[in-house]
Coordinates of C-alpha atoms in Angstrom, one line a residue:
M1 CA 41.9 9.9 -3.7
Q2 CA 43.6 10.3 -7.1
L3 CA 42.2 8.6 -10.2
V4 CA 44.5 7.9 -13.1
L5 CA 43.9 8.3 -16.8
I6 CA 42.2 4.8 -17.3
D7 CA 39.8 5.6 -14.5
W8 CA 38.8 8.9 -16.0
L9 CA 38.4 7.3 -19.4
I10 CA 36.0 4.7 -18.0
I11 CA 33.9 7.4 -16.3
A12 CA 33.9 9.6 -19.4
G13 CA 32.8 6.7 -21.5
F14 CA 30.0 6.0 -19.1
F15 CA 28.7 9.6 -19.3
L16 CA 28.9 9.5 -23.1
V17 CA 26.9 6.3 -23.4
S18 CA 24.2 7.7 -21.0
L19 CA 23.9 11.0 -22.9
G20 CA 23.9 9.1 -26.2
I21 CA 20.9 7.0 -25.2
G22 CA 19.0 10.2 -24.3
L23 CA 19.8 11.7 -27.7
A24 CA 18.9 8.5 -29.5
V25 CA 15.3 8.5 -28.2
Y26 CA 14.9 12.3 -28.1
R27 CA 12.4 12.5 -31.0
R28 CA 10.3 9.6 -29.8
A29 CA 10.1 11.0 -26.3
G30 CA 9.0 14.4 -27.4
S31 CA 6.2 13.1 -29.6
S32 CA 3.6 13.2 -26.8
S33 CA 3.2 13.3 -23.1
A34 CA 2.1 9.7 -23.0
E35 CA 5.4 8.7 -24.8
F36 CA 7.5 11.0 -22.5
F37 CA 6.1 9.5 -19.3
L38 CA 4.9 5.9 -20.3
S39 CA 6.8 4.9 -23.5
G40 CA 3.5 4.3 -25.3
R41 CA 2.4 1.5 -22.8
N42 CA 4.3 -1.1 -24.8
M43 CA 7.3 -2.0 -22.7
P44 CA 8.4 -5.7 -22.1
W45 CA 8.5 -7.1 -18.6
W46 CA 12.3 -7.7 -18.5
L47 CA 13.1 -4.0 -19.3
L48 CA 10.6 -2.7 -16.8
G49 CA 11.8 -5.2 -14.2
V50 CA 15.5 -4.3 -14.6
S51 CA 14.5 -0.6 -14.4
M52 CA 12.7 -1.2 -11.1
V53 CA 15.8 -2.9 -9.7
A54 CA 18.1 -0.2 -11.1
T55 CA 16.0 2.6 -9.6
T56 CA 16.1 1.1 -6.1
F57 CA 19.9 0.5 -6.5
A58 CA 20.5 4.1 -5.5
A59 CA 23.9 5.5 -4.6
D60 CA 22.7 5.7 -1.0
T61 CA 21.5 2.1 -0.8
P62 CA 24.9 0.5 -0.2
A63 CA 25.6 3.2 2.3
L64 CA 22.3 2.6 4.1
V65 CA 23.1 -1.2 4.3
A66 CA 26.6 -0.4 5.6
D67 CA 25.1 1.9 8.3
I68 CA 22.6 -0.9 9.3
V69 CA 25.2 -3.7 9.4
R70 CA 27.8 -1.7 11.3
N71 CA 25.2 -0.7 13.9
N72 CA 22.9 -3.8 14.1
G73 CA 24.6 -6.6 12.2
V74 CA 23.3 -8.3 9.1
A75 CA 20.0 -9.1 10.9
G76 CA 19.4 -5.3 11.1
N77 CA 18.4 -5.5 7.4
W78 CA 15.0 -6.9 8.4
V79 CA 13.9 -3.2 8.7
W80 CA 13.7 -3.3 4.9
W81 CA 13.7 -7.0 4.1
A82 CA 10.2 -7.1 5.6
F83 CA 9.0 -5.0 2.7
L84 CA 9.2 -8.1 0.6
L85 CA 5.7 -8.9 1.8
T86 CA 4.5 -5.7 0.3
G87 CA 6.3 -6.4 -2.9
M88 CA 4.8 -9.9 -3.3
L89 CA 1.4 -8.5 -2.6
T90 CA 1.9 -6.0 -5.4
V91 CA 3.1 -8.8 -7.8
F92 CA 0.1 -11.1 -7.4
V93 CA -2.8 -8.8 -6.4
Y94 CA -2.1 -5.2 -7.5
A95 CA 0.0 -5.3 -10.6
K96 CA -2.8 -6.5 -12.8
L97 CA -5.2 -4.0 -11.2
W98 CA -2.9 -1.1 -12.0
R99 CA -2.4 -2.2 -15.6
R100 CA -6.2 -2.7 -15.9
A101 CA -6.8 0.9 -14.7
R102 CA -5.1 2.3 -17.9
L103 CA -4.0 5.5 -16.1
T104 CA -1.2 7.9 -17.1
T105 CA 0.0 8.2 -13.5
D106 CA -1.0 6.4 -10.3
L107 CA -2.5 9.7 -9.0
G108 CA -5.1 9.5 -11.7
F109 CA -6.5 6.7 -9.4
Y110 CA -8.1 9.3 -7.2
E111 CA -10.5 10.6 -9.9
L112 CA -11.2 7.0 -11.0
R113 CA -11.9 5.7 -7.5
Y114 CA -13.4 8.8 -5.8
S115 CA -15.6 11.7 -6.9
G116 CA -16.2 15.4 -6.7
K117 CA -14.0 18.2 -5.3
P118 CA -12.4 16.0 -2.6
A119 CA -11.0 13.7 -5.3
A120 CA -9.8 16.5 -7.4
F121 CA -8.2 18.2 -4.4
L122 CA -6.5 15.0 -3.3
R123 CA -5.0 14.4 -6.8
G124 CA -3.7 18.0 -7.1
F125 CA -2.4 18.2 -3.6
R126 CA -0.6 14.8 -3.7
A127 CA 0.9 15.7 -7.1
L128 CA 2.8 18.5 -5.4
Y129 CA 3.2 16.7 -2.0
L130 CA 4.6 13.5 -3.5
G131 CA 5.9 14.8 -6.8
V132 CA 7.7 17.8 -5.3
F133 CA 8.1 17.7 -1.5
F134 CA 8.4 14.0 -0.9
N135 CA 10.2 13.3 -4.1
V136 CA 12.8 16.1 -3.4
M137 CA 13.4 14.5 0.0
I138 CA 14.1 11.1 -1.5
M139 CA 16.4 12.6 -4.2
A140 CA 18.2 14.5 -1.5
T141 CA 19.1 11.3 0.4
V142 CA 20.5 9.9 -2.9
S143 CA 22.4 13.1 -3.6
L144 CA 23.9 13.0 0.0
A145 CA 25.4 9.7 -1.0
A146 CA 26.8 11.2 -4.2
I147 CA 28.4 14.0 -2.1
K148 CA 30.1 11.4 0.1
I149 CA 31.3 9.5 -3.0
G150 CA 32.7 12.7 -4.5
G151 CA 34.4 13.6 -1.2
V152 CA 36.0 10.1 -0.6
L153 CA 36.8 9.0 -4.1
L154 CA 37.2 12.1 -6.2
D155 CA 38.2 14.9 -3.7
L156 CA 35.2 17.0 -4.8
A157 CA 33.4 19.6 -2.8
P158 CA 29.7 18.8 -2.2
W159 CA 28.5 21.5 -4.7
E160 CA 30.9 20.3 -7.4
T161 CA 29.6 16.7 -7.1
L162 CA 26.0 17.8 -7.3
V163 CA 26.6 20.2 -10.3
I164 CA 28.5 17.6 -12.4
A165 CA 26.2 14.6 -11.7
G166 CA 23.0 16.6 -11.7
I167 CA 23.6 18.3 -15.1
V168 CA 24.3 15.0 -16.9
T169 CA 21.3 13.3 -15.3
V170 CA 18.9 16.2 -16.1
I171 CA 20.1 16.3 -19.7
Y172 CA 19.4 12.7 -20.6
S173 CA 16.3 12.5 -18.4
S174 CA 14.7 15.6 -20.1
L175 CA 15.8 14.5 -23.6
G176 CA 14.9 10.9 -23.6
G177 CA 11.8 10.8 -21.3
F178 CA 10.7 7.5 -19.9
T179 CA 12.1 5.4 -22.7
G180 CA 15.5 7.1 -22.1
V181 CA 15.2 6.3 -18.4
L182 CA 14.4 2.6 -19.1
L183 CA 17.3 2.1 -21.5
T184 CA 19.8 3.9 -19.4
D185 CA 18.6 2.0 -16.4
F186 CA 19.3 -1.3 -18.2
F187 CA 22.9 -0.2 -19.1
Q188 CA 23.5 1.4 -15.7
F189 CA 22.3 -1.6 -13.7
G190 CA 24.7 -3.8 -15.5
M191 CA 27.5 -1.4 -14.7
A192 CA 26.4 -1.1 -11.1
M193 CA 26.2 -4.8 -10.4
L194 CA 29.5 -5.5 -12.2
G195 CA 31.3 -2.9 -10.2
S196 CA 29.6 -4.0 -6.9
V197 CA 30.5 -7.7 -7.3
W198 CA 34.1 -7.1 -8.5
A199 CA 34.7 -4.5 -5.7
T200 CA 33.5 -7.1 -3.1
M201 CA 36.0 -9.7 -4.4
V202 CA 38.9 -7.2 -4.2
V203 CA 37.9 -5.9 -0.8
V204 CA 37.8 -9.4 0.7
G205 CA 41.2 -10.0 -0.7
L206 CA 42.8 -6.9 0.9
P207 CA 45.7 -7.6 3.2
E208 CA 43.9 -5.8 6.1
V209 CA 40.9 -8.2 5.6
G210 CA 42.8 -11.4 4.7
G211 CA 40.2 -13.3 2.8
M212 CA 36.7 -14.6 3.5
E213 CA 37.6 -17.0 6.3
A214 CA 39.6 -14.3 8.2
L215 CA 36.7 -11.8 7.6
L216 CA 34.0 -14.1 9.1
T217 CA 36.1 -15.0 12.1
H218 CA 37.4 -11.5 13.0
E219 CA 36.4 -10.3 16.4
N220 CA 34.8 -7.2 15.0
V221 CA 32.6 -9.2 12.6
A222 CA 31.8 -12.5 14.2
D223 CA 28.9 -11.2 16.3
K224 CA 27.4 -9.3 13.2
L225 CA 26.8 -12.3 11.0
A226 CA 23.4 -13.7 12.2
L227 CA 20.6 -13.5 9.6
L228 CA 18.0 -13.4 12.4
P229 CA 18.3 -11.2 15.5
D230 CA 18.9 -12.6 19.0
F231 CA 15.5 -13.8 20.2
G232 CA 16.6 -13.2 23.7
N233 CA 17.3 -9.5 23.2
W234 CA 13.9 -7.8 23.0
D235 CA 15.5 -4.4 22.7
L236 CA 16.7 -5.4 19.2
L237 CA 14.1 -8.2 18.4
V238 CA 11.1 -5.8 18.4
P239 CA 12.4 -2.9 16.3
L240 CA 14.5 -5.0 13.9
F241 CA 12.2 -8.1 13.3
I242 CA 8.8 -8.2 15.0
L243 CA 7.7 -4.7 14.2
P244 CA 8.8 -4.8 10.5
L245 CA 7.2 -8.2 9.8
A246 CA 4.1 -7.8 11.9
V247 CA 3.2 -4.2 11.3
Q248 CA 5.5 -2.1 9.2
W249 CA 5.1 -3.8 5.8
W250 CA 1.3 -3.2 5.6
S251 CA 1.0 0.0 7.5
V252 CA 3.9 2.2 6.3
W253 CA 4.1 3.9 2.9
Y254 CA 7.7 3.9 1.7
P255 CA 8.9 4.8 -1.8
G256 CA 9.5 1.7 -3.9
S257 CA 7.7 -0.5 -1.3
E258 CA 4.3 1.1 -1.3
P259 CA 1.5 -1.2 0.0
G260 CA -0.7 -1.8 -3.1
G261 CA 2.0 -0.4 -5.4
G262 CA 2.4 3.2 -6.4
G263 CA 4.9 5.8 -7.4
Y264 CA 7.6 4.8 -9.9
I265 CA 6.7 1.1 -9.4
A266 CA 3.2 1.9 -10.6
Q267 CA 4.6 4.0 -13.4
R268 CA 6.4 0.9 -14.8
M269 CA 3.3 -1.3 -14.3
L270 CA 1.2 1.2 -16.2
A271 CA 3.8 1.2 -19.0
A272 CA 3.7 -2.7 -19.4
K273 CA 2.2 -4.0 -22.6
S274 CA 0.0 -6.5 -20.8
E275 CA -1.2 -7.6 -17.3
R276 CA 1.2 -10.5 -17.4
D277 CA 4.1 -8.3 -18.3
S278 CA 3.2 -6.1 -15.4
M279 CA 3.2 -9.0 -13.0
K280 CA 6.5 -10.5 -14.4
A281 CA 8.3 -7.2 -14.1
T282 CA 7.3 -6.8 -10.5
L283 CA 8.2 -10.4 -9.6
F284 CA 11.6 -10.0 -11.2
F285 CA 12.2 -6.8 -9.3
N286 CA 11.4 -8.4 -5.9
V287 CA 13.5 -11.5 -6.5
A288 CA 16.6 -9.4 -7.6
H289 CA 16.1 -6.7 -5.0
Y290 CA 15.8 -8.9 -1.9
A291 CA 17.4 -12.2 -2.7
V292 CA 20.5 -11.4 -4.7
R293 CA 21.6 -7.9 -4.7
P294 CA 22.2 -7.1 -1.0
W295 CA 25.1 -9.5 -0.4
P296 CA 28.0 -7.6 -2.0
W297 CA 27.0 -4.6 0.0
I298 CA 26.8 -6.7 3.2
I299 CA 30.2 -8.2 2.7
I300 CA 31.9 -4.8 2.1
A301 CA 30.1 -3.4 5.2
L302 CA 31.4 -6.3 7.3
A303 CA 34.9 -5.8 5.9
S304 CA 34.7 -2.1 6.8
L305 CA 34.5 -3.1 10.5
I306 CA 38.0 -4.4 10.3
V307 CA 39.6 -1.5 8.3
F308 CA 37.5 1.3 9.9
P309 CA 36.1 -0.1 13.2
D310 CA 34.6 3.2 14.3
I311 CA 33.7 6.8 13.2
A312 CA 36.9 8.2 14.6
S313 CA 38.9 6.0 12.3
L314 CA 36.8 7.2 9.3
Q315 CA 37.4 10.8 10.2
A316 CA 41.1 10.2 10.6
A317 CA 41.3 8.6 7.2
F318 CA 39.4 11.4 5.5
P319 CA 40.2 14.6 7.4
A320 CA 39.1 16.8 4.5
I321 CA 35.5 15.7 4.7
D322 CA 33.1 17.7 6.8
P323 CA 32.9 15.9 10.2
G324 CA 29.1 16.6 10.2
I325 CA 28.6 14.0 7.5
V326 CA 31.1 11.4 8.7
R327 CA 28.8 8.6 9.9
H328 CA 28.8 4.8 9.6
D329 CA 27.3 5.0 6.1
L330 CA 30.6 6.6 4.9
A331 CA 32.4 3.3 5.5
Y332 CA 31.1 1.7 2.2
F333 CA 32.7 4.4 0.1
A334 CA 35.8 4.5 2.3
M335 CA 36.4 0.8 1.5
L336 CA 36.3 1.5 -2.2
S337 CA 39.2 3.9 -1.8
H338 CA 41.4 0.8 -1.5
L339 CA 40.6 -0.4 -5.0
P340 CA 43.4 -0.4 -7.7
S341 CA 43.4 1.8 -10.8
G342 CA 41.1 0.7 -13.6
L343 CA 38.7 -1.1 -11.2
L344 CA 38.4 2.1 -9.2
G345 CA 37.2 3.9 -12.3
L346 CA 34.7 1.1 -13.1
V347 CA 33.4 1.2 -9.5
V348 CA 33.1 5.0 -9.5
A349 CA 31.3 4.7 -12.8
S350 CA 29.0 2.1 -11.3
L351 CA 28.2 4.3 -8.3
I352 CA 27.5 7.2 -10.6
A353 CA 25.2 4.8 -12.6
A354 CA 23.4 3.9 -9.4
F355 CA 22.9 7.6 -8.6
M356 CA 21.8 8.5 -12.1
S357 CA 19.4 5.6 -12.5
T358 CA 17.6 6.5 -9.3
I359 CA 17.6 10.2 -9.8
S360 CA 16.5 10.0 -13.5
T361 CA 13.5 7.8 -12.4
H362 CA 12.5 10.2 -9.7
L363 CA 12.9 13.2 -12.0
N364 CA 10.6 11.6 -14.6
W365 CA 8.2 10.3 -12.1
G366 CA 7.9 13.6 -10.2
S367 CA 7.7 15.5 -13.4
S368 CA 4.8 13.3 -14.5
Y369 CA 2.9 14.3 -11.4
V370 CA 3.5 18.0 -11.9
V371 CA 2.6 17.8 -15.6
N372 CA -0.3 15.3 -15.7
D373 CA -1.8 15.7 -12.2
F374 CA -1.4 19.4 -11.6
Y375 CA -0.5 21.5 -14.7
Q376 CA -2.8 19.7 -17.2
R377 CA -5.5 18.9 -14.8
F378 CA -5.8 22.2 -13.0
V379 CA -3.7 24.9 -14.7
K380 CA -4.1 24.4 -18.4
P381 CA -6.3 21.5 -19.4
D382 CA -6.1 22.4 -23.1
A383 CA -2.3 22.5 -23.2
S384 CA -0.7 21.0 -26.4
E385 CA 1.4 17.9 -26.3
A386 CA 4.5 20.0 -27.1
E387 CA 3.7 22.3 -24.2
L388 CA 3.3 19.4 -21.8
V389 CA 6.6 17.9 -22.8
R390 CA 8.2 21.4 -22.3
V391 CA 6.8 21.8 -18.8
G392 CA 8.0 18.3 -18.1
R393 CA 11.5 19.2 -19.0
I394 CA 11.4 22.4 -17.0
S395 CA 10.1 20.6 -13.9
T396 CA 12.7 18.0 -14.3
A397 CA 15.5 20.6 -13.9
T398 CA 13.7 22.3 -11.1
L399 CA 13.3 19.1 -9.0
M400 CA 17.1 18.4 -9.4
V401 CA 18.0 21.9 -8.1
L402 CA 15.7 21.6 -5.1
S403 CA 17.0 18.1 -4.1
G404 CA 20.6 19.3 -4.4
L405 CA 20.0 22.2 -2.0
L406 CA 18.2 19.9 0.5
A407 CA 21.0 17.3 0.3
L408 CA 23.5 19.8 1.8
S409 CA 21.5 19.8 5.1
L410 CA 21.4 16.0 5.6
S411 CA 24.0 13.9 7.5
N412 CA 23.4 10.2 7.0
A413 CA 21.3 7.7 5.0
L414 CA 19.7 5.9 8.0
Q415 CA 18.5 9.3 9.4
A416 CA 16.7 10.0 6.1
F417 CA 15.3 6.4 6.0
N418 CA 13.7 6.8 9.4
I419 CA 12.3 10.2 8.6
L420 CA 10.6 8.8 5.5
L421 CA 9.2 5.8 7.4
S422 CA 7.8 8.2 10.0
I423 CA 6.0 10.4 7.5
G424 CA 4.4 7.3 5.9
A425 CA 3.4 5.6 9.1
G426 CA -0.2 4.5 9.3
T427 CA -1.2 5.2 5.7
G428 CA -0.2 1.8 4.2
L429 CA -3.4 0.0 5.0
I430 CA -5.4 2.7 3.1
F431 CA -3.5 1.9 -0.1
I432 CA -4.3 -1.8 0.4
L433 CA -8.0 -1.5 1.2
R434 CA -9.0 1.2 -1.2
W435 CA -9.1 -1.3 -4.1
F436 CA -11.2 -3.9 -2.2
W437 CA -13.4 -2.0 0.2
W438 CA -16.0 0.4 -1.3
R439 CA -16.3 2.4 1.9
I440 CA -12.8 4.0 1.6
N441 CA -13.3 7.6 0.3
A442 CA -11.2 10.6 -0.6
W443 CA -11.4 12.0 2.9
T444 CA -9.9 8.8 4.2
E445 CA -6.8 9.5 2.2
V446 CA -6.7 13.2 3.1
A447 CA -6.9 12.3 6.8
G448 CA -4.2 9.7 6.6
M449 CA -1.9 12.0 4.8
V450 CA -2.4 14.9 7.1
I451 CA -2.3 13.0 10.4
S452 CA 0.8 11.0 9.5
F453 CA 2.6 14.1 8.5
L454 CA 1.7 16.1 11.6
V455 CA 2.6 13.2 13.9
A456 CA 6.0 12.8 12.1
V457 CA 6.7 16.5 12.4
Y458 CA 5.9 16.4 16.1
L459 CA 8.0 13.3 16.8
Q460 CA 11.0 14.2 14.7
I461 CA 11.2 18.0 15.3
I462 CA 8.8 19.4 18.0
H463 CA 9.2 16.7 20.6
P464 CA 13.0 16.9 20.8
A465 CA 12.9 20.7 20.6
L466 CA 10.7 20.8 23.7
G467 CA 13.5 19.0 25.6
Y468 CA 11.8 15.7 25.9
A469 CA 13.8 12.5 25.5
P470 CA 13.3 11.2 21.9
L471 CA 11.3 8.1 21.4
S472 CA 12.9 5.1 20.0
T473 CA 12.4 4.5 16.3
A474 CA 10.1 1.5 17.0
N475 CA 8.0 3.4 19.6
G476 CA 7.7 6.4 17.4
L477 CA 6.6 4.3 14.4
L478 CA 4.0 2.4 16.5
L479 CA 2.6 5.6 17.9
G480 CA 2.4 7.1 14.4
I481 CA 0.7 4.0 13.0
A482 CA -1.8 3.9 15.8
L483 CA -2.8 7.6 15.8
T484 CA -3.0 7.8 12.0
T485 CA -5.0 4.5 11.6
V486 CA -7.5 5.5 14.3
G487 CA -7.8 8.9 12.7
W488 CA -8.5 7.8 9.1
L489 CA -10.9 5.1 10.2
A490 CA -12.9 7.6 12.2
V491 CA -12.9 10.1 9.2
T492 CA -14.0 7.2 6.9
F493 CA -17.2 6.5 8.9
L494 CA -17.9 10.2 9.6
T495 CA -17.9 11.3 6.0
P496 CA -20.2 10.2 3.2
P497 CA -19.0 7.5 0.8
T498 CA -18.1 8.0 -2.8
D499 CA -21.2 8.3 -5.1
E500 CA -22.7 5.2 -6.5
E501 CA -22.0 5.9 -10.2
T502 CA -18.2 6.4 -9.5
L503 CA -18.1 3.2 -7.5
R504 CA -19.8 1.2 -10.2
H505 CA -17.6 2.7 -12.9
F506 CA -14.5 1.8 -10.9
Y507 CA -15.6 -1.7 -10.4
R508 CA -16.4 -2.2 -14.1
V509 CA -13.0 -0.9 -15.2
V510 CA -10.7 -2.6 -12.6
R511 CA -12.8 -5.6 -11.5
P512 CA -11.2 -6.2 -8.0
A513 CA -11.9 -9.6 -6.4
G514 CA -13.2 -10.2 -2.9
R515 CA -16.4 -9.4 -0.9
G516 CA -15.7 -5.8 -0.1
W517 CA -17.7 -4.6 -3.1
D518 CA -20.8 -6.8 -2.5
P519 CA -22.9 -3.9 -1.2
V520 CA -22.2 -1.9 -4.4
L521 CA -23.1 -4.8 -6.6
E522 CA -26.3 -5.5 -4.7
R523 CA -27.4 -1.9 -4.9
A524 CA -26.7 -1.8 -8.6
S525 CA -28.7 -5.0 -9.2
A526 CA -31.6 -3.7 -7.1
A527 CA -31.5 -0.5 -9.3
G528 CA -31.7 -2.6 -12.5
N529 CA -28.1 -2.0 -13.4
R530 CA -26.6 -5.4 -12.8
I531 CA -22.8 -5.7 -12.8
V532 CA -21.1 -9.0 -13.5
P533 CA -18.9 -9.8 -10.5
A534 CA -15.2 -10.6 -10.8
R535 CA -14.2 -14.2 -11.0
A536 CA -14.8 -15.9 -7.6
G537 CA -11.9 -17.6 -5.8
E538 CA -9.2 -15.5 -7.5
L539 CA -8.1 -13.5 -4.5
P540 CA -7.3 -16.6 -2.2
L541 CA -5.1 -18.0 -5.0
E542 CA -3.3 -14.6 -5.4
I543 CA -2.7 -14.6 -1.6
L544 CA -1.3 -18.2 -1.8
C545 CA 1.0 -17.1 -4.6
M546 CA 2.1 -14.1 -2.4
V547 CA 2.9 -16.3 0.6
T548 CA 4.7 -18.9 -1.6
G549 CA 6.7 -16.2 -3.4
T550 CA 7.7 -14.6 -0.1
F551 CA 9.0 -17.8 1.4
T552 CA 10.8 -18.7 -1.8
V553 CA 12.7 -15.4 -1.9
Y554 CA 13.6 -15.5 1.8
F555 CA 14.9 -19.1 1.3
T556 CA 17.0 -17.8 -1.6
L557 CA 18.3 -14.9 0.4
F558 CA 19.3 -17.1 3.3
A559 CA 20.8 -19.8 1.1
T560 CA 23.0 -17.2 -0.6
G561 CA 24.2 -16.0 2.7
Y562 CA 24.9 -19.5 4.0
W563 CA 26.9 -20.4 0.9
I564 CA 29.0 -17.3 1.4
Y565 CA 29.4 -18.1 5.1
G566 CA 30.5 -21.6 4.2
R567 CA 27.7 -23.3 6.1
L568 CA 27.2 -26.0 3.5
A569 CA 24.5 -28.1 5.2
G570 CA 22.2 -25.2 5.9
A571 CA 22.9 -23.7 2.5
S572 CA 22.0 -27.0 0.8
V573 CA 18.7 -27.4 2.7
L574 CA 17.7 -23.8 2.0
S575 CA 18.6 -24.1 -1.7
V576 CA 16.3 -27.2 -1.9
L577 CA 13.5 -25.3 -0.3
A578 CA 14.1 -22.3 -2.6
I579 CA 13.9 -24.6 -5.7
A580 CA 10.8 -26.4 -4.3
G581 CA 9.1 -23.0 -3.7
S582 CA 10.0 -21.8 -7.2
V583 CA 8.4 -25.0 -8.8
L584 CA 5.3 -24.5 -6.7
L585 CA 5.1 -20.8 -7.6
F586 CA 5.4 -21.6 -11.3
R587 CA 2.5 -24.1 -11.1
L588 CA 0.3 -21.6 -9.2
W589 CA 1.2 -18.9 -11.6
G590 CA -0.3 -21.0 -14.4
K591 CA -3.7 -21.0 -12.6
L592 CA -3.9 -17.2 -12.4
K593 CA -6.2 -15.7 -15.0
S594 CA -6.4 -12.2 -16.5
E595 CA -9.7 -10.3 -16.2
V596 CA -11.0 -8.2 -19.0
A597 CA -12.6 -4.9 -18.1
D598 CA -16.0 -4.1 -19.5
A599 CA -15.1 -2.5 -22.9
A600 CA -18.2 -0.3 -22.6
H601 CA -16.7 1.5 -19.6
E602 CA -13.6 3.4 -20.5
V603 CA -11.6 5.3 -17.9
R604 CA -13.0 8.7 -17.3
P605 CA -11.0 11.5 -19.1
E606 CA -10.3 13.4 -15.8
A607 CA -8.6 10.3 -14.4
L608 CA -6.1 9.9 -17.3

């Protein structure tokens, strides 16, 4: 694919703006580690919300959606649409709790909530496990998409793509810190959405596609349009719909959709200037992520079934690309090769923006774990602010190199998605309950992490290597969830609880609602150390908001699809339901109150 001068000028301009933002906030970012990783905890909701959306708009996300749609139709997207339940739970229950905790990273939670050497071990180990190992895996899947973009649209070798994109991303991420990431995310998200929507309009108008009506009635597409799976086909209904909605959303830890919040989502909640800003940012993210953004990707994926009906046609169209990475996810980028000059440059820049916004977030997030939760906590507690920022910049570059090397061994986005789901299977409920049930302890989390990882390694690597028929994704996920959940529950009751002083301190700082802390409050009162309980009745209201928000977003998602499909009656009904849900949610929102932590109980220094 050959780009002309105007395309290269657009791409070059995009790179210059991104680098310029990093340079503009260089001094501010380097003033302290808190500024470098949290922007001084003074960020507005709209900037944080857009950054959340931009981060999850990775270069591999449209490719993943294309892979899903081409294999399982539009309804196949329920494997990730179900995570909206997790997202809304975070909005109305956990966002305020994270902001109230006043931590530097979400891993500081472990030494706020738990005590002793197990808490310290858990924090240090997960800093490396999530910040390095898991984070590198995620960035590798995004880098794989960049490799395919470079091969299809720019005729670049894999290493050339990674070197060019990686260097620019590392420079502005290490210069600008978290503020630079937020500002570039805002700019890059605008670019990415403009390119995505415009490209969709052009693709639908291609002679091979013939317009929206021809697209929707084409024999390769017509049976892929349903928004719900066939309820008579249990082979698809269970893994694509029942399992995600009934089990997966609360039981599986997945980056960006962590039950109870966490990772880079928690980083943005911690950076908000108030509890309300934290909630608004997370709500905006879930509405944009699930209800609005997927449809341009879905339409291009459907169109690709006409132009490139199978993998053989993709390989024939791009013979120079390694056959090992030619999978259905390549179809999205293959369709973009049909765009005219000028628009092609904008779309390539938008895809680069999607890549860079996600990678920059993961670099800053992973670096924050390495610096705050490992280096400063265990290696050099008395390190100066300048040294911490320097270590952060070094770790940023190191993470990029490691992810690039791993990316060269992957083949497709859906493969990586399933691996990540498998590793997190069974741990999600821990992250939900640890805020509301006093009995969860550090060994609970250690057990969940170790068991889920070992089960994933066996199912993904050892089981096939022994010659056994591989389990289906659904069966493997259910087995992983069952074994991990039974394991961590057993460990919870076989190990001693967190000490009383730590439990009381946590409750005073965070003030979680519900009855799960009643034994702690009763013991404190009996010891003459009465703790004022959190406001009664708040948790049921929060759950009602979660349910209302979930249905409202799903109504919006379906209404958008029906308008696109031209099903006007259904679209009208769903639009009315979405509006009614929004009005109800707005009224319920006004009834939510903010708790104020006991000022006499600051977060312990080791948890910061």
